Amino acid sequence: MTLAPDELARSFERRYGRSPRLFRAPGRVNLIGEHTDYHEGLVLPIALERGTLVAAAARDDRVLRVHSASAGADGEVDLDAPAVTRRGHWLDYVEGTARELEADGGPLPGADLWIEGDVPVGAGLSSSASLEVALALALLALAGRRAEAVRVARLCQSAEHRYVGTQCGIMDQLTSTAGRAGHALLIDCRSLALRPIRLPEDAAIVVCDSGVRHRLASSEYNARRAESEEAARRLGRPTLRDVAPDVLERSDLRGPLRARARHVVTEIERTRRGAEALAGGDLVGFGALMGESHRSLREDYEVSAPELDALVAAAAGVPGVYGSRLTGAGFGGCTVTLASPSAVPRLGAALSEALQGGFGRRPTWFVTRAAGGAGEIRPPS
Ligand code: GLA
């Protein structure tokens, strides 16, 4: 599905009888730095050209009336009624985002909302963050309020913690609010300092969706987070950002906790080196780090899946591919591959072959550039 803002505005007018304002927020794909954000580590994502579009107009009451044609869904949140948490479906994002904005800056007006998105759901490309952020910008604008990128990202993250129940880090929401066209964003999740790194022209970013979805992805995610936090506690440090690789090496931490800690500690270091490699145009060096990242996610953090391993292995065998790894939380979802643009057709064929031959599944893949961050896409008329 491609988003057509004008068409959405017209559909909105037909349904609600007035003109909306339109807001867009991108999904993201992470190039390296996985499961490091909640340890205040480093991440290196780009904002996607795909995202969520929200058409919105204020109402006189305090009801959020939501429609999505592509999701075949309608729902309502009454902001004067007691808050509902963890229904287990998409309305949690709407409820959570609105309630967090109200807790932060006071009551919001009700709104008629139409939401459409083209980020595949549950694929590790942050469809949920893009929904939260697009909605947050819409609701803030209708209330005549403004908030800077980091604040919006934090409120959306908090909505996800409290109303959805995933104890996510800040990467997805912050990439969606602060993405920079043509650049990857090196985010220091401790200081929240952002360093845009221009992507070389001769590198194509290919995202491949395995189609695998893990029913327990959110609880598995929370479990990994809890284990790695326990590892930090046993090492006597507040987070794994505070643990140097040699300190972990010498420690007597054993078993799965040692492996979890090893992933986070080495991944932070890989991300630091990866950012320098990318900034210096060293695509071969960057690609090698992507391969190490995938190995670490598979063996130490145990968040890969056979389909993702097969896609990564297939990509690695294609001439002109620099590197490939799973992206996002894992447990299914997508891989990201960095390749010379001329290698893309062969890469696509190899990815399809690997998944169809090995698993009888047909992957979907696409090439993306780095897009800009969220915002209003049409000024009020
Ligand atoms: C999910 C979370 C992020 C991050 C990644 C793993 O996308 O929402 O905060 O932890 O997983 O890197």
mmCIF file of C-alpha atoms and ligand atoms in Angstrom:
data_model
loop_
_atom_site.group_PDB
_atom_site.id
_atom_site.type_symbol
_atom_site.label_atom_id
_atom_site.label_comp_id
_atom_site.label_asym_id
_atom_site.label_seq_id
_atom_site.Cartn_x
_atom_site.Cartn_y
_atom_site.Cartn_z
ATOM 1 C CA MET A 1 0.000 0.000 0.000
ATOM 2 C CA THR A 2 1.283 3.467 -0.778
ATOM 3 C CA LEU A 3 0.113 6.412 1.230
ATOM 4 C CA ALA A 4 -1.766 9.025 -0.752
ATOM 5 C CA PRO A 5 -2.272 12.038 1.514
ATOM 6 C CA ASP A 6 -4.671 13.846 -0.830
ATOM 7 C CA GLU A 7 -6.829 10.799 -1.166
ATOM 8 C CA LEU A 8 -6.852 10.345 2.599
ATOM 9 C CA ALA A 9 -7.869 13.986 3.083
ATOM 10 C CA ARG A 10 -10.741 13.556 0.604
ATOM 11 C CA SER A 11 -11.921 10.326 2.242
ATOM 12 C CA PHE A 12 -11.787 12.057 5.613
ATOM 13 C CA GLU A 13 -13.891 14.945 4.308
ATOM 14 C CA ARG A 14 -16.488 12.537 2.935
ATOM 15 C CA ARG A 15 -16.662 10.607 6.211
ATOM 16 C CA TYR A 16 -16.510 13.433 8.746
ATOM 17 C CA GLY A 17 -17.743 16.414 6.733
ATOM 18 C CA ARG A 18 -14.726 18.667 7.310
ATOM 19 C CA SER A 19 -11.095 19.071 6.305
ATOM 20 C CA PRO A 20 -8.391 17.359 8.340
ATOM 21 C CA ARG A 21 -4.823 18.253 9.116
ATOM 22 C CA LEU A 22 -2.371 15.553 8.048
ATOM 23 C CA PHE A 23 0.623 14.171 9.938
ATOM 24 C CA ARG A 24 3.139 11.557 8.941
ATOM 25 C CA ALA A 25 5.657 9.608 11.016
ATOM 26 C CA PRO A 26 8.137 7.100 9.589
ATOM 27 C CA GLY A 27 8.961 3.573 10.676
ATOM 28 C CA ARG A 28 12.643 2.758 11.051
ATOM 29 C CA VAL A 29 15.197 0.152 10.182
ATOM 30 C CA ASN A 30 18.184 -0.254 12.443
ATOM 31 C CA LEU A 31 21.534 -0.733 10.693
ATOM 32 C CA ILE A 32 23.408 -1.799 13.833
ATOM 33 C CA GLY A 33 23.095 -1.481 17.631
ATOM 34 C CA GLU A 34 20.395 -3.986 18.562
ATOM 35 C CA HIS A 35 19.073 -4.455 22.096
ATOM 36 C CA THR A 36 21.418 -1.765 23.335
ATOM 37 C CA ASP A 37 19.054 1.204 23.720
ATOM 38 C CA TYR A 38 17.587 0.101 27.056
ATOM 39 C CA HIS A 39 21.142 -0.167 28.382
ATOM 40 C CA GLU A 40 21.790 3.442 27.411
ATOM 41 C CA GLY A 41 24.029 2.216 24.590
ATOM 42 C CA LEU A 42 24.442 3.278 20.965
ATOM 43 C CA VAL A 43 22.138 2.593 18.011
ATOM 44 C CA LEU A 44 22.413 3.460 14.316
ATOM 45 C CA PRO A 45 18.992 3.449 12.610
ATOM 46 C CA ILE A 46 17.492 5.242 9.632
ATOM 47 C CA ALA A 47 13.917 6.490 9.299
ATOM 48 C CA LEU A 48 12.049 4.624 6.552
ATOM 49 C CA GLU A 49 10.184 6.056 3.603
ATOM 50 C CA ARG A 50 7.246 4.009 4.895
ATOM 51 C CA GLY A 51 5.231 5.188 7.834
ATOM 52 C CA THR A 52 1.880 6.087 9.353
ATOM 53 C CA LEU A 53 -0.357 8.872 8.144
ATOM 54 C CA VAL A 54 -2.929 10.420 10.479
ATOM 55 C CA ALA A 55 -5.713 12.729 9.322
ATOM 56 C CA ALA A 56 -7.209 14.629 12.244
ATOM 57 C CA ALA A 57 -9.813 17.263 13.084
ATOM 58 C CA ALA A 58 -10.818 18.410 16.568
ATOM 59 C CA ARG A 59 -14.251 17.639 18.026
ATOM 60 C CA ASP A 60 -16.273 19.623 20.563
ATOM 61 C CA ASP A 61 -16.312 16.745 23.027
ATOM 62 C CA ARG A 62 -13.514 14.618 24.519
ATOM 63 C CA VAL A 63 -13.897 11.526 22.378
ATOM 64 C CA LEU A 64 -11.201 10.206 20.035
ATOM 65 C CA ARG A 65 -13.017 8.535 17.171
ATOM 66 C CA VAL A 66 -10.631 6.436 15.107
ATOM 67 C CA HIS A 67 -11.033 4.826 11.719
ATOM 68 C CA SER A 68 -8.612 2.842 9.591
ATOM 69 C CA ALA A 69 -9.780 1.493 6.252
ATOM 70 C CA SER A 70 -6.732 -0.660 5.551
ATOM 71 C CA ALA A 71 -6.852 -2.232 9.016
ATOM 72 C CA GLY A 72 -10.650 -2.567 8.725
ATOM 73 C CA ALA A 73 -10.876 -1.105 12.203
ATOM 74 C CA ASP A 74 -12.890 1.472 14.111
ATOM 75 C CA GLY A 75 -12.571 2.418 17.744
ATOM 76 C CA GLU A 76 -13.242 5.077 20.338
ATOM 77 C CA VAL A 77 -11.449 6.392 23.380
ATOM 78 C CA ASP A 78 -13.405 8.658 25.735
ATOM 79 C CA LEU A 79 -10.818 10.829 27.449
ATOM 80 C CA ASP A 80 -13.281 11.621 30.247
ATOM 81 C CA ALA A 81 -13.708 7.931 31.090
ATOM 82 C CA PRO A 82 -11.175 6.042 33.222
ATOM 83 C CA ALA A 83 -8.106 4.967 31.223
ATOM 84 C CA VAL A 84 -8.032 1.422 29.863
ATOM 85 C CA THR A 85 -4.666 -0.332 29.560
ATOM 86 C CA ARG A 86 -3.470 -3.456 27.739
ATOM 87 C CA ARG A 87 -6.534 -4.444 25.745
ATOM 88 C CA GLY A 88 -4.050 -6.284 23.540
ATOM 89 C CA HIS A 89 -4.818 -4.438 20.305
ATOM 90 C CA TRP A 90 -4.128 -1.260 18.363
ATOM 91 C CA LEU A 91 -6.433 0.977 20.432
ATOM 92 C CA ASP A 92 -3.869 0.670 23.263
ATOM 93 C CA TYR A 93 -1.521 2.854 21.205
ATOM 94 C CA VAL A 94 -4.190 5.501 20.748
ATOM 95 C CA GLU A 95 -5.242 5.447 24.382
ATOM 96 C CA GLY A 96 -1.649 5.392 25.658
ATOM 97 C CA THR A 97 -0.404 8.216 23.465
ATOM 98 C CA ALA A 98 -3.342 10.482 24.321
ATOM 99 C CA ARG A 99 -3.152 9.770 28.063
ATOM 100 C CA GLU A 100 0.599 10.398 28.193
ATOM 101 C CA LEU A 101 0.169 13.711 26.354
ATOM 102 C CA GLU A 102 -2.541 14.702 28.828
ATOM 103 C CA ALA A 103 -0.401 13.712 31.819
ATOM 104 C CA ASP A 104 2.403 15.841 30.390
ATOM 105 C CA GLY A 105 0.568 18.994 29.344
ATOM 106 C CA GLY A 106 -3.103 18.950 30.280
ATOM 107 C CA PRO A 107 -6.408 17.991 28.633
ATOM 108 C CA LEU A 108 -6.677 17.392 24.893
ATOM 109 C CA PRO A 109 -9.711 18.058 22.742
ATOM 110 C CA GLY A 110 -11.535 15.071 21.272
ATOM 111 C CA ALA A 111 -10.766 14.323 17.635
ATOM 112 C CA ASP A 112 -11.931 12.510 14.565
ATOM 113 C CA LEU A 113 -8.985 10.494 13.313
ATOM 114 C CA TRP A 114 -8.259 8.423 10.243
ATOM 115 C CA ILE A 115 -5.101 6.348 10.379
ATOM 116 C CA GLU A 116 -3.363 4.569 7.493
ATOM 117 C CA GLY A 117 0.062 2.993 7.410
ATOM 118 C CA ASP A 118 2.351 1.047 5.108
ATOM 119 C CA VAL A 119 4.842 -0.331 7.625
ATOM 120 C CA PRO A 120 4.239 -4.084 7.957
ATOM 121 C CA VAL A 121 2.943 -4.818 11.465
ATOM 122 C CA GLY A 122 5.078 -6.954 13.792
ATOM 123 C CA ALA A 123 7.989 -6.983 11.337
ATOM 124 C CA GLY A 124 10.544 -5.147 13.475
ATOM 125 C CA LEU A 125 10.202 -1.924 11.464
ATOM 126 C CA SER A 126 8.455 0.101 14.196
ATOM 127 C CA SER A 127 4.946 0.304 12.850
ATOM 128 C CA SER A 128 3.819 0.962 16.422
ATOM 129 C CA ALA A 129 6.275 3.800 17.070
ATOM 130 C CA SER A 130 5.246 5.428 13.795
ATOM 131 C CA LEU A 131 1.595 5.188 14.823
ATOM 132 C CA GLU A 132 2.284 6.671 18.268
ATOM 133 C CA VAL A 133 4.392 9.508 16.917
ATOM 134 C CA ALA A 134 2.023 10.465 14.065
ATOM 135 C CA LEU A 135 -0.853 10.446 16.509
ATOM 136 C CA ALA A 136 1.059 12.447 19.102
ATOM 137 C CA LEU A 137 1.881 15.159 16.572
ATOM 138 C CA ALA A 138 -1.754 15.276 15.448
ATOM 139 C CA LEU A 139 -3.151 15.524 18.978
ATOM 140 C CA LEU A 140 -0.575 18.118 20.039
ATOM 141 C CA ALA A 141 -1.363 20.244 16.975
ATOM 142 C CA LEU A 142 -5.114 20.082 17.585
ATOM 143 C CA ALA A 143 -4.492 21.187 21.165
ATOM 144 C CA GLY A 144 -2.307 24.064 19.948
ATOM 145 C CA ARG A 145 0.696 22.592 21.737
ATOM 146 C CA ARG A 146 4.235 21.960 20.556
ATOM 147 C CA ALA A 147 6.885 19.602 21.869
ATOM 148 C CA GLU A 148 10.406 18.902 20.722
ATOM 149 C CA ALA A 149 11.442 15.590 19.175
ATOM 150 C CA VAL A 150 12.972 14.016 22.279
ATOM 151 C CA ARG A 151 9.987 14.856 24.467
ATOM 152 C CA VAL A 152 7.482 13.432 21.971
ATOM 153 C CA ALA A 153 9.612 10.293 21.682
ATOM 154 C CA ARG A 154 9.746 9.856 25.450
ATOM 155 C CA LEU A 155 5.989 10.270 25.863
ATOM 156 C CA CYS A 156 5.332 7.713 23.121
ATOM 157 C CA GLN A 157 7.821 5.295 24.686
ATOM 158 C CA SER A 158 6.060 5.697 27.993
ATOM 159 C CA ALA A 159 2.691 4.985 26.301
ATOM 160 C CA GLU A 160 4.142 1.729 25.079
ATOM 161 C CA HIS A 161 5.416 0.794 28.547
ATOM 162 C CA ARG A 162 2.219 1.594 30.398
ATOM 163 C CA TYR A 163 -0.596 0.970 27.946
ATOM 164 C CA VAL A 164 0.804 -1.703 25.628
ATOM 165 C CA GLY A 165 3.137 -3.487 28.027
ATOM 166 C CA THR A 166 6.340 -3.648 25.973
ATOM 167 C CA GLN A 167 9.322 -2.327 27.938
ATOM 168 C CA CYS A 168 10.932 -0.864 24.814
ATOM 169 C CA GLY A 169 13.896 1.498 24.637
ATOM 170 C CA ILE A 170 13.851 4.946 23.009
ATOM 171 C CA MET A 171 15.299 4.075 19.585
ATOM 172 C CA ASP A 172 12.120 3.575 17.552
ATOM 173 C CA GLN A 173 10.232 6.645 18.699
ATOM 174 C CA LEU A 174 13.281 8.900 18.554
ATOM 175 C CA THR A 175 14.187 7.768 15.044
ATOM 176 C CA SER A 176 10.631 8.465 13.979
ATOM 177 C CA THR A 177 10.624 11.988 15.410
ATOM 178 C CA ALA A 178 14.225 12.937 14.573
ATOM 179 C CA GLY A 179 15.098 11.001 11.374
ATOM 180 C CA ARG A 180 17.179 12.854 8.814
ATOM 181 C CA ALA A 181 16.820 12.293 5.052
ATOM 182 C CA GLY A 182 19.887 10.678 3.501
ATOM 183 C CA HIS A 183 21.459 9.994 6.902
ATOM 184 C CA ALA A 184 21.716 7.286 9.511
ATOM 185 C CA LEU A 185 21.325 8.575 13.071
ATOM 186 C CA LEU A 186 23.920 7.612 15.637
ATOM 187 C CA ILE A 187 21.918 7.906 18.860
ATOM 188 C CA ASP A 188 23.630 7.851 22.217
ATOM 189 C CA CYS A 189 20.772 6.466 24.292
ATOM 190 C CA ARG A 190 22.376 7.805 27.484
ATOM 191 C CA SER A 191 22.709 11.480 26.570
ATOM 192 C CA LEU A 192 20.197 11.261 23.684
ATOM 193 C CA ALA A 193 22.748 13.130 21.582
ATOM 194 C CA LEU A 194 22.141 12.546 17.867
ATOM 195 C CA ARG A 195 24.841 12.444 15.223
ATOM 196 C CA PRO A 196 23.564 12.241 11.637
ATOM 197 C CA ILE A 197 25.914 10.257 9.406
ATOM 198 C CA ARG A 198 25.518 10.755 5.677
ATOM 199 C CA LEU A 199 24.916 7.478 3.873
ATOM 200 C CA PRO A 200 27.251 6.812 0.952
ATOM 201 C CA GLU A 201 25.529 6.981 -2.477
ATOM 202 C CA ASP A 202 26.941 3.618 -3.502
ATOM 203 C CA ALA A 203 25.178 1.672 -0.742
ATOM 204 C CA ALA A 204 21.661 0.292 -1.109
ATOM 205 C CA ILE A 205 19.738 -0.602 2.039
ATOM 206 C CA VAL A 206 17.588 -3.656 1.433
ATOM 207 C CA VAL A 207 14.937 -4.701 3.951
ATOM 208 C CA CYS A 208 13.598 -8.248 3.706
ATOM 209 C CA ASP A 209 10.535 -9.372 5.647
ATOM 210 C CA SER A 210 10.640 -13.079 6.465
ATOM 211 C CA GLY A 211 6.917 -12.983 7.214
ATOM 212 C CA VAL A 212 7.627 -14.835 10.475
ATOM 213 C CA ARG A 213 5.753 -13.387 13.457
ATOM 214 C CA HIS A 214 6.318 -14.594 17.004
ATOM 215 C CA ARG A 215 3.179 -14.591 19.105
ATOM 216 C CA LEU A 216 5.202 -14.041 22.283
ATOM 217 C CA ALA A 217 7.587 -11.435 20.861
ATOM 218 C CA SER A 218 6.636 -8.822 23.457
ATOM 219 C CA SER A 219 7.065 -11.110 26.463
ATOM 220 C CA GLU A 220 10.303 -12.566 25.020
ATOM 221 C CA TYR A 221 11.542 -9.008 24.532
ATOM 222 C CA ASN A 222 10.706 -8.097 28.131
ATOM 223 C CA ALA A 223 12.427 -11.300 29.301
ATOM 224 C CA ARG A 224 15.676 -10.438 27.447
ATOM 225 C CA ARG A 225 15.577 -6.959 28.887
ATOM 226 C CA ALA A 226 15.089 -8.318 32.412
ATOM 227 C CA GLU A 227 17.942 -10.835 32.000
ATOM 228 C CA SER A 228 20.398 -8.274 30.723
ATOM 229 C CA GLU A 229 19.424 -5.875 33.516
ATOM 230 C CA GLU A 230 20.019 -8.682 35.993
ATOM 231 C CA ALA A 231 23.449 -9.216 34.406
ATOM 232 C CA ALA A 232 24.269 -5.523 34.944
ATOM 233 C CA ARG A 233 23.155 -5.791 38.584
ATOM 234 C CA ARG A 234 25.375 -8.807 39.173
ATOM 235 C CA LEU A 235 28.270 -6.871 37.666
ATOM 236 C CA GLY A 236 27.543 -4.048 40.090
ATOM 237 C CA ARG A 237 26.749 -1.470 37.372
ATOM 238 C CA PRO A 238 23.534 0.474 36.667
ATOM 239 C CA THR A 239 23.484 -0.545 32.980
ATOM 240 C CA LEU A 240 25.622 -2.577 30.591
ATOM 241 C CA ARG A 241 26.783 0.716 29.033
ATOM 242 C CA ASP A 242 28.872 1.009 32.185
ATOM 243 C CA VAL A 243 30.599 -2.345 31.637
ATOM 244 C CA ALA A 244 33.794 -2.370 29.578
ATOM 245 C CA PRO A 245 34.426 -5.514 27.474
ATOM 246 C CA ASP A 246 37.507 -6.493 29.519
ATOM 247 C CA VAL A 247 35.613 -6.096 32.802
ATOM 248 C CA LEU A 248 33.012 -8.567 31.564
ATOM 249 C CA GLU A 249 35.779 -10.840 30.317
ATOM 250 C CA ARG A 250 37.363 -10.995 33.797
ATOM 251 C CA SER A 251 34.078 -11.276 35.705
ATOM 252 C CA ASP A 252 32.737 -14.508 37.133
ATOM 253 C CA LEU A 253 29.313 -14.020 35.530
ATOM 254 C CA ARG A 254 28.428 -17.361 33.898
ATOM 255 C CA GLY A 255 25.767 -19.024 31.764
ATOM 256 C CA PRO A 256 23.014 -17.234 29.843
ATOM 257 C CA LEU A 257 23.457 -13.979 31.794
ATOM 258 C CA ARG A 258 27.087 -13.794 30.665
ATOM 259 C CA ALA A 259 26.010 -14.373 27.075
ATOM 260 C CA ARG A 260 23.291 -11.698 27.279
ATOM 261 C CA ALA A 261 25.768 -9.211 28.738
ATOM 262 C CA ARG A 262 28.388 -10.127 26.126
ATOM 263 C CA HIS A 263 25.958 -9.329 23.335
ATOM 264 C CA VAL A 264 25.054 -5.894 24.693
ATOM 265 C CA VAL A 265 28.604 -4.899 25.628
ATOM 266 C CA THR A 266 30.127 -5.991 22.306
ATOM 267 C CA GLU A 267 27.201 -4.589 20.286
ATOM 268 C CA ILE A 268 27.728 -1.130 21.779
ATOM 269 C CA GLU A 269 31.377 -1.336 20.732
ATOM 270 C CA ARG A 270 30.442 -2.591 17.238
ATOM 271 C CA THR A 271 28.042 0.313 16.852
ATOM 272 C CA ARG A 272 30.720 2.802 17.831
ATOM 273 C CA ARG A 273 33.107 1.297 15.258
ATOM 274 C CA GLY A 274 30.316 0.923 12.704
ATOM 275 C CA ALA A 275 29.463 4.613 12.891
ATOM 276 C CA GLU A 276 33.097 5.516 12.227
ATOM 277 C CA ALA A 277 33.316 3.039 9.344
ATOM 278 C CA LEU A 278 30.151 4.443 7.758
ATOM 279 C CA ALA A 279 31.259 8.029 8.253
ATOM 280 C CA GLY A 280 34.552 7.148 6.555
ATOM 281 C CA GLY A 281 32.814 5.376 3.645
ATOM 282 C CA ASP A 282 34.244 1.996 4.700
ATOM 283 C CA LEU A 283 31.311 -0.165 3.609
ATOM 284 C CA VAL A 284 33.284 -3.396 3.739
ATOM 285 C CA GLY A 285 34.269 -2.705 7.352
ATOM 286 C CA PHE A 286 30.693 -1.770 8.233
ATOM 287 C CA GLY A 287 29.347 -4.917 6.571
ATOM 288 C CA ALA A 288 31.698 -7.136 8.576
ATOM 289 C CA LEU A 289 30.375 -5.581 11.786
ATOM 290 C CA MET A 290 26.800 -6.300 10.644
ATOM 291 C CA GLY A 291 27.742 -9.961 10.265
ATOM 292 C CA GLU A 292 29.240 -10.043 13.771
ATOM 293 C CA SER A 293 26.145 -8.340 15.142
ATOM 294 C CA HIS A 294 23.915 -11.034 13.662
ATOM 295 C CA ARG A 295 26.083 -13.826 15.100
ATOM 296 C CA SER A 296 25.934 -12.203 18.506
ATOM 297 C CA LEU A 297 22.145 -11.769 18.337
ATOM 298 C CA ARG A 298 21.768 -15.395 17.280
ATOM 299 C CA GLU A 299 24.170 -17.040 19.698
ATOM 300 C CA ASP A 300 24.388 -14.756 22.739
ATOM 301 C CA TYR A 301 21.068 -12.909 22.800
ATOM 302 C CA GLU A 302 19.118 -15.752 21.167
ATOM 303 C CA VAL A 303 16.616 -13.566 19.362
ATOM 304 C CA SER A 304 17.066 -14.882 15.823
ATOM 305 C CA ALA A 305 14.942 -17.415 13.937
ATOM 306 C CA PRO A 306 15.972 -20.070 11.369
ATOM 307 C CA GLU A 307 14.346 -18.045 8.581
ATOM 308 C CA LEU A 308 16.360 -14.928 9.515
ATOM 309 C CA ASP A 309 19.598 -16.944 9.692
ATOM 310 C CA ALA A 310 18.874 -18.359 6.233
ATOM 311 C CA LEU A 311 18.218 -14.886 4.788
ATOM 312 C CA VAL A 312 21.426 -13.509 6.297
ATOM 313 C CA ALA A 313 23.465 -16.470 5.019
ATOM 314 C CA ALA A 314 21.951 -16.150 1.540
ATOM 315 C CA ALA A 315 22.719 -12.433 1.408
ATOM 316 C CA ALA A 316 26.315 -13.012 2.513
ATOM 317 C CA GLY A 317 26.869 -15.264 -0.501
ATOM 318 C CA VAL A 318 25.926 -12.597 -3.062
ATOM 319 C CA PRO A 319 28.833 -10.677 -4.663
ATOM 320 C CA GLY A 320 28.529 -6.969 -3.895
ATOM 321 C CA VAL A 321 26.800 -7.474 -0.539
ATOM 322 C CA TYR A 322 28.663 -5.746 2.308
ATOM 323 C CA GLY A 323 26.762 -7.198 5.233
ATOM 324 C CA SER A 324 23.431 -8.445 6.526
ATOM 325 C CA ARG A 325 21.747 -8.992 9.889
ATOM 326 C CA LEU A 326 18.406 -9.283 11.586
ATOM 327 C CA THR A 327 16.971 -5.891 12.480
ATOM 328 C CA GLY A 328 14.687 -4.805 15.315
ATOM 329 C CA ALA A 329 13.818 -6.937 18.299
ATOM 330 C CA GLY A 330 14.085 -10.252 16.401
ATOM 331 C CA PHE A 331 11.994 -13.406 16.995
ATOM 332 C CA GLY A 332 10.999 -13.129 13.313
ATOM 333 C CA GLY A 333 10.478 -10.004 11.255
ATOM 334 C CA CYS A 334 13.108 -8.551 8.960
ATOM 335 C CA THR A 335 16.725 -8.577 7.932
ATOM 336 C CA VAL A 336 18.603 -5.518 6.706
ATOM 337 C CA THR A 337 21.331 -5.836 4.083
ATOM 338 C CA LEU A 338 23.815 -3.281 2.842
ATOM 339 C CA ALA A 339 24.786 -3.872 -0.776
ATOM 340 C CA SER A 340 26.197 -2.212 -3.831
ATOM 341 C CA PRO A 341 23.177 -0.995 -5.889
ATOM 342 C CA SER A 342 24.200 -3.222 -8.806
ATOM 343 C CA ALA A 343 23.966 -6.290 -6.527
ATOM 344 C CA VAL A 344 20.314 -5.696 -5.608
ATOM 345 C CA PRO A 345 18.618 -7.842 -8.305
ATOM 346 C CA ARG A 346 20.806 -10.859 -7.471
ATOM 347 C CA LEU A 347 20.306 -10.237 -3.781
ATOM 348 C CA GLY A 348 16.520 -10.213 -4.186
ATOM 349 C CA ALA A 349 16.656 -13.497 -6.077
ATOM 350 C CA ALA A 350 18.903 -15.079 -3.427
ATOM 351 C CA LEU A 351 16.613 -13.958 -0.588
ATOM 352 C CA SER A 352 13.538 -15.379 -2.334
ATOM 353 C CA GLU A 353 15.316 -18.607 -3.126
ATOM 354 C CA ALA A 354 16.536 -19.067 0.470
ATOM 355 C CA LEU A 355 13.121 -18.612 2.021
ATOM 356 C CA GLN A 356 11.120 -20.416 -0.615
ATOM 357 C CA GLY A 357 13.545 -23.319 -0.926
ATOM 358 C CA GLY A 358 14.168 -23.733 2.799
ATOM 359 C CA PHE A 359 10.804 -22.844 4.328
ATOM 360 C CA GLY A 360 8.194 -22.668 1.578
ATOM 361 C CA ARG A 361 7.684 -18.981 2.332
ATOM 362 C CA ARG A 362 7.795 -16.049 -0.011
ATOM 363 C CA PRO A 363 9.693 -13.083 1.425
ATOM 364 C CA THR A 364 8.875 -9.489 0.561
ATOM 365 C CA TRP A 365 11.811 -7.173 0.170
ATOM 366 C CA PHE A 366 12.306 -3.540 -0.705
ATOM 367 C CA VAL A 367 15.068 -0.991 -1.102
ATOM 368 C CA THR A 368 14.777 2.096 1.084
ATOM 369 C CA ARG A 369 16.482 5.420 1.413
ATOM 370 C CA ALA A 370 16.776 7.223 4.726
ATOM 371 C CA ALA A 371 13.763 9.505 5.144
ATOM 372 C CA GLY A 372 13.215 12.580 7.293
ATOM 373 C CA GLY A 373 11.479 12.572 10.670
ATOM 374 C CA ALA A 374 7.811 13.012 11.517
ATOM 375 C CA GLY A 375 5.844 16.167 10.836
ATOM 376 C CA GLU A 376 2.745 17.791 9.423
ATOM 377 C CA ILE A 377 2.633 17.160 5.711
ATOM 378 C CA ARG A 378 0.161 19.830 4.661
ATOM 379 C CA PRO A 379 -0.376 23.170 6.308
ATOM 380 C CA PRO A 380 -3.941 23.917 7.441
ATOM 381 C CA SER A 381 -5.987 25.394 4.582
HETATM 382 C C1 GLA B 1 12.419 -2.916 19.651
HETATM 383 C C2 GLA B 1 12.353 -1.858 20.730
HETATM 384 C C3 GLA B 1 13.581 -0.948 20.682
HETATM 385 C C4 GLA B 1 14.872 -1.753 20.666
HETATM 386 C C5 GLA B 1 14.813 -2.865 19.624
HETATM 387 C C6 GLA B 1 15.999 -3.796 19.694
HETATM 388 O O1 GLA B 1 12.330 -2.322 18.388
HETATM 389 O O2 GLA B 1 11.187 -1.081 20.597
HETATM 390 O O3 GLA B 1 13.547 -0.046 21.761
HETATM 391 O O4 GLA B 1 15.166 -2.249 21.945
HETATM 392 O O5 GLA B 1 13.634 -3.647 19.747
HETATM 393 O O6 GLA B 1 17.161 -3.127 19.364
#
